[in-house]
Amino acid sequence: MVNGCADLFHLDIMDGVFVPNISYGFPVVEAIASKAALPLDAHLMIVSPEKYVERFARAGASMISFHAEATEDPERVLELIRSFGVKAGLAFNPDYPLEKVYPYLKSCDFVLVMSVFAGFGGQKFIPDTWERLASLKEEIIRQDAGCLVEVDGGVSPDNAARLAAAGADILVAGSAVFRAPDPAAVVAQMKNA
Ligand code: ZN
């Protein structure tokens, strides 16, 4: 029997400023946290993430990522997240220079590689991601940084196995799961890919 249960819930937080879309905020995250049996992974697509880290941590997030593009000082935000006992992740868009991420790898529990531009669901996986993943993985190994790689955007059963082989540790799937007639079957398919 294949396991159709996800390992965590990934929450896309959009503020209408960093991205041109608004999703939801603390009351919804708190409500989900009160019912969820799985860890919550909050992906902050917001400006000034440092102002809101504490509230997301207190709302029940086990993992918090923010965008490198949204802050001048990623190191400080990573430290702040970790100070609440939460796993810290650095997210970045498909056009963000990878070399700018490298200095922070040792301070990250995970990096969130966007395989579409942040802001909207239902986008197609950008093929350049394959090359970026390979370079990133190589650098993580070179630095012995030990951070996990999460991939978000256009993830589906069609690319899950190749993503895992390319070094992705965590796959975030939205539309592929929620638009499917049998979401659990899609999760199972990806986990067994
Ligand atoms: Zn996300």
CSV table of C-alpha atoms and ligand atoms in Angstrom, one decimal:
chain,number,residue,atom,x,y,z
A,1,MET,CA,0.0,0.0,0.0
A,2,VAL,CA,1.5,3.4,-1.0
A,3,ASN,CA,1.5,6.2,1.5
A,4,GLY,CA,-0.7,9.1,0.3
A,5,CYS,CA,0.1,11.3,3.3
A,6,ALA,CA,2.3,14.4,2.8
A,7,ASP,CA,5.1,15.0,5.3
A,8,LEU,CA,4.4,18.7,5.9
A,9,PHE,CA,2.0,21.5,5.0
A,10,HIS,CA,3.6,24.3,3.0
A,11,LEU,CA,1.9,27.6,3.5
A,12,ASP,CA,2.4,30.3,0.9
A,13,ILE,CA,2.1,33.7,2.6
A,14,MET,CA,1.8,36.6,0.1
A,15,ASP,CA,1.5,40.2,1.1
A,16,GLY,CA,0.5,41.9,-2.1
A,17,VAL,CA,3.7,43.9,-2.0
A,18,PHE,CA,6.6,41.5,-2.5
A,19,VAL,CA,4.4,39.6,-4.8
A,20,PRO,CA,1.3,41.0,-6.6
A,21,ASN,CA,-1.0,38.6,-4.9
A,22,ILE,CA,-2.5,38.3,-1.4
A,23,SER,CA,-3.0,34.9,0.3
A,24,TYR,CA,-3.7,34.8,4.0
A,25,GLY,CA,-2.2,35.8,7.3
A,26,PHE,CA,-1.9,34.9,11.0
A,27,PRO,CA,-5.5,33.9,11.8
A,28,VAL,CA,-5.6,31.3,9.0
A,29,VAL,CA,-2.1,30.0,9.9
A,30,GLU,CA,-3.1,29.7,13.6
A,31,ALA,CA,-6.4,27.9,12.6
A,32,ILE,CA,-4.4,25.5,10.5
A,33,ALA,CA,-1.9,25.0,13.2
A,34,SER,CA,-4.6,24.1,15.7
A,35,LYS,CA,-5.9,21.3,13.5
A,36,ALA,CA,-2.8,20.1,11.6
A,37,ALA,CA,-1.2,16.9,12.5
A,38,LEU,CA,1.8,17.7,10.3
A,39,PRO,CA,4.6,20.3,10.7
A,40,LEU,CA,3.9,23.6,9.1
A,41,ASP,CA,6.3,25.1,6.6
A,42,ALA,CA,5.7,28.9,6.2
A,43,HIS,CA,7.0,30.3,2.9
A,44,LEU,CA,7.0,34.1,3.4
A,45,MET,CA,6.7,36.0,0.1
A,46,ILE,CA,6.6,39.3,2.0
A,47,VAL,CA,8.6,42.4,2.5
A,48,SER,CA,10.4,43.0,5.8
A,49,PRO,CA,10.2,39.3,6.8
A,50,GLU,CA,12.1,40.0,10.0
A,51,LYS,CA,9.1,41.9,11.4
A,52,TYR,CA,6.9,38.9,11.2
A,53,VAL,CA,9.1,35.9,11.9
A,54,GLU,CA,8.2,35.8,15.6
A,55,ARG,CA,4.5,35.8,14.9
A,56,PHE,CA,4.8,33.0,12.4
A,57,ALA,CA,6.9,31.0,14.9
A,58,ARG,CA,4.3,31.6,17.6
A,59,ALA,CA,1.5,30.8,15.2
A,60,GLY,CA,3.0,27.3,15.0
A,61,ALA,CA,5.4,27.1,12.0
A,62,SER,CA,8.2,24.5,12.3
A,63,MET,CA,9.9,25.8,9.3
A,64,ILE,CA,10.0,29.4,8.0
A,65,SER,CA,11.6,30.6,4.7
A,66,PHE,CA,11.8,34.1,3.4
A,67,HIS,CA,13.1,35.6,0.2
A,68,ALA,CA,16.7,36.7,-0.3
A,69,GLU,CA,15.3,39.4,-2.5
A,70,ALA,CA,13.2,40.8,0.4
A,71,THR,CA,16.0,41.7,2.8
A,72,GLU,CA,19.4,43.4,2.9
A,73,ASP,CA,20.6,41.0,5.6
A,74,PRO,CA,19.6,37.4,5.1
A,75,GLU,CA,22.0,36.2,7.8
A,76,ARG,CA,20.2,38.2,10.5
A,77,VAL,CA,16.8,36.9,9.5
A,78,LEU,CA,18.1,33.3,9.4
A,79,GLU,CA,19.5,33.8,12.9
A,80,LEU,CA,16.2,35.3,14.1
A,81,ILE,CA,14.2,32.3,12.8
A,82,ARG,CA,16.5,29.9,14.5
A,83,SER,CA,16.3,31.8,17.8
A,84,PHE,CA,12.7,30.6,18.0
A,85,GLY,CA,13.7,27.0,17.5
A,86,VAL,CA,12.3,27.0,14.0
A,87,LYS,CA,14.1,25.6,10.9
A,88,ALA,CA,15.3,28.5,8.8
A,89,GLY,CA,15.2,28.6,5.0
A,90,LEU,CA,16.4,31.0,2.4
A,91,ALA,CA,14.1,31.2,-0.7
A,92,PHE,CA,15.0,32.8,-4.0
A,93,ASN,CA,13.4,33.3,-7.4
A,94,PRO,CA,14.5,31.7,-10.7
A,95,ASP,CA,16.4,34.8,-11.8
A,96,TYR,CA,18.2,35.4,-8.5
A,97,PRO,CA,22.0,34.9,-8.9
A,98,LEU,CA,22.9,31.6,-7.2
A,99,GLU,CA,26.3,32.9,-6.0
A,100,LYS,CA,24.5,35.4,-3.8
A,101,VAL,CA,23.0,32.5,-1.9
A,102,TYR,CA,26.3,30.6,-1.3
A,103,PRO,CA,27.6,32.8,1.6
A,104,TYR,CA,24.4,31.8,3.6
A,105,LEU,CA,24.3,28.1,3.0
A,106,LYS,CA,26.0,27.2,6.3
A,107,SER,CA,23.4,29.3,8.2
A,108,CYS,CA,20.4,27.7,6.5
A,109,ASP,CA,18.6,24.6,7.6
A,110,PHE,CA,17.2,24.5,4.1
A,111,VAL,CA,17.2,26.5,0.9
A,112,LEU,CA,14.0,26.9,-1.1
A,113,VAL,CA,14.6,26.9,-4.8
A,114,MET,CA,11.8,28.5,-6.7
A,115,SER,CA,11.2,26.7,-10.0
A,116,VAL,CA,8.6,29.3,-10.9
A,117,PHE,CA,8.4,33.0,-10.0
A,118,ALA,CA,6.9,33.5,-6.6
A,119,GLY,CA,3.3,34.8,-6.5
A,120,PHE,CA,0.9,32.6,-8.2
A,121,GLY,CA,0.0,28.9,-8.2
A,122,GLY,CA,-0.5,26.8,-11.3
A,123,GLN,CA,2.7,27.9,-13.2
A,124,LYS,CA,4.9,25.6,-15.3
A,125,PHE,CA,8.2,24.4,-14.0
A,126,ILE,CA,11.1,26.5,-15.4
A,127,PRO,CA,13.7,24.1,-17.1
A,128,ASP,CA,16.7,26.3,-16.0
A,129,THR,CA,16.0,24.9,-12.6
A,130,TRP,CA,17.8,21.7,-13.4
A,131,GLU,CA,21.1,23.4,-14.0
A,132,ARG,CA,20.6,25.7,-10.9
A,133,LEU,CA,19.9,22.6,-8.8
A,134,ALA,CA,23.0,20.9,-9.9
A,135,SER,CA,25.2,23.9,-9.2
A,136,LEU,CA,23.6,24.5,-5.8
A,137,LYS,CA,23.9,20.9,-4.8
A,138,GLU,CA,27.6,20.9,-5.8
A,139,GLU,CA,28.2,24.0,-3.7
A,140,ILE,CA,26.4,22.6,-0.7
A,141,ILE,CA,28.6,19.5,-0.8
A,142,ARG,CA,31.7,21.6,-1.4
A,143,GLN,CA,31.0,23.7,1.7
A,144,ASP,CA,29.8,20.7,3.6
A,145,ALA,CA,26.8,22.9,4.5
A,146,GLY,CA,24.4,20.1,5.2
A,147,CYS,CA,21.3,22.2,4.4
A,148,LEU,CA,18.3,20.5,2.7
A,149,VAL,CA,17.0,21.6,-0.7
A,150,GLU,CA,13.3,22.3,-1.1
A,151,VAL,CA,11.8,22.8,-4.6
A,152,ASP,CA,8.6,24.8,-5.1
A,153,GLY,CA,6.7,25.5,-8.3
A,154,GLY,CA,5.4,23.3,-11.0
A,155,VAL,CA,6.3,20.1,-9.1
A,156,SER,CA,4.2,17.1,-10.2
A,157,PRO,CA,4.5,13.3,-10.6
A,158,ASP,CA,6.1,14.0,-14.0
A,159,ASN,CA,9.2,15.6,-12.5
A,160,ALA,CA,9.3,14.3,-8.9
A,161,ALA,CA,11.7,11.4,-9.5
A,162,ARG,CA,14.1,13.5,-11.5
A,163,LEU,CA,14.0,16.2,-8.8
A,164,ALA,CA,14.8,13.7,-6.1
A,165,ALA,CA,17.7,12.4,-8.2
A,166,ALA,CA,18.9,16.0,-8.7
A,167,GLY,CA,19.2,16.4,-4.9
A,168,ALA,CA,15.8,17.8,-3.9
A,169,ASP,CA,15.0,16.7,-0.4
A,170,ILE,CA,11.6,18.4,-0.1
A,171,LEU,CA,9.1,18.7,-2.9
A,172,VAL,CA,6.3,21.3,-2.7
A,173,ALA,CA,3.3,20.5,-4.9
A,174,GLY,CA,0.2,22.7,-5.1
A,175,SER,CA,-1.9,22.4,-8.2
A,176,ALA,CA,-0.7,18.9,-9.1
A,177,VAL,CA,-2.2,17.7,-5.8
A,178,PHE,CA,-5.2,20.0,-5.2
A,179,ARG,CA,-6.5,20.0,-8.7
A,180,ALA,CA,-6.3,16.2,-9.0
A,181,PRO,CA,-9.5,14.1,-8.5
A,182,ASP,CA,-7.6,12.0,-6.0
A,183,PRO,CA,-5.0,14.2,-4.2
A,184,ALA,CA,-3.7,11.4,-1.9
A,185,ALA,CA,-2.9,9.3,-5.0
A,186,VAL,CA,-0.8,12.1,-6.4
A,187,VAL,CA,1.1,12.5,-3.2
A,188,ALA,CA,1.7,8.7,-3.0
A,189,GLN,CA,2.8,8.7,-6.6
A,190,MET,CA,5.4,11.4,-5.9
A,191,LYS,CA,6.6,9.9,-2.7
A,192,ASN,CA,7.2,6.6,-4.5
A,193,ALA,CA,8.7,8.1,-7.6
B,1,ZN,ZN,5.8,28.2,-1.6
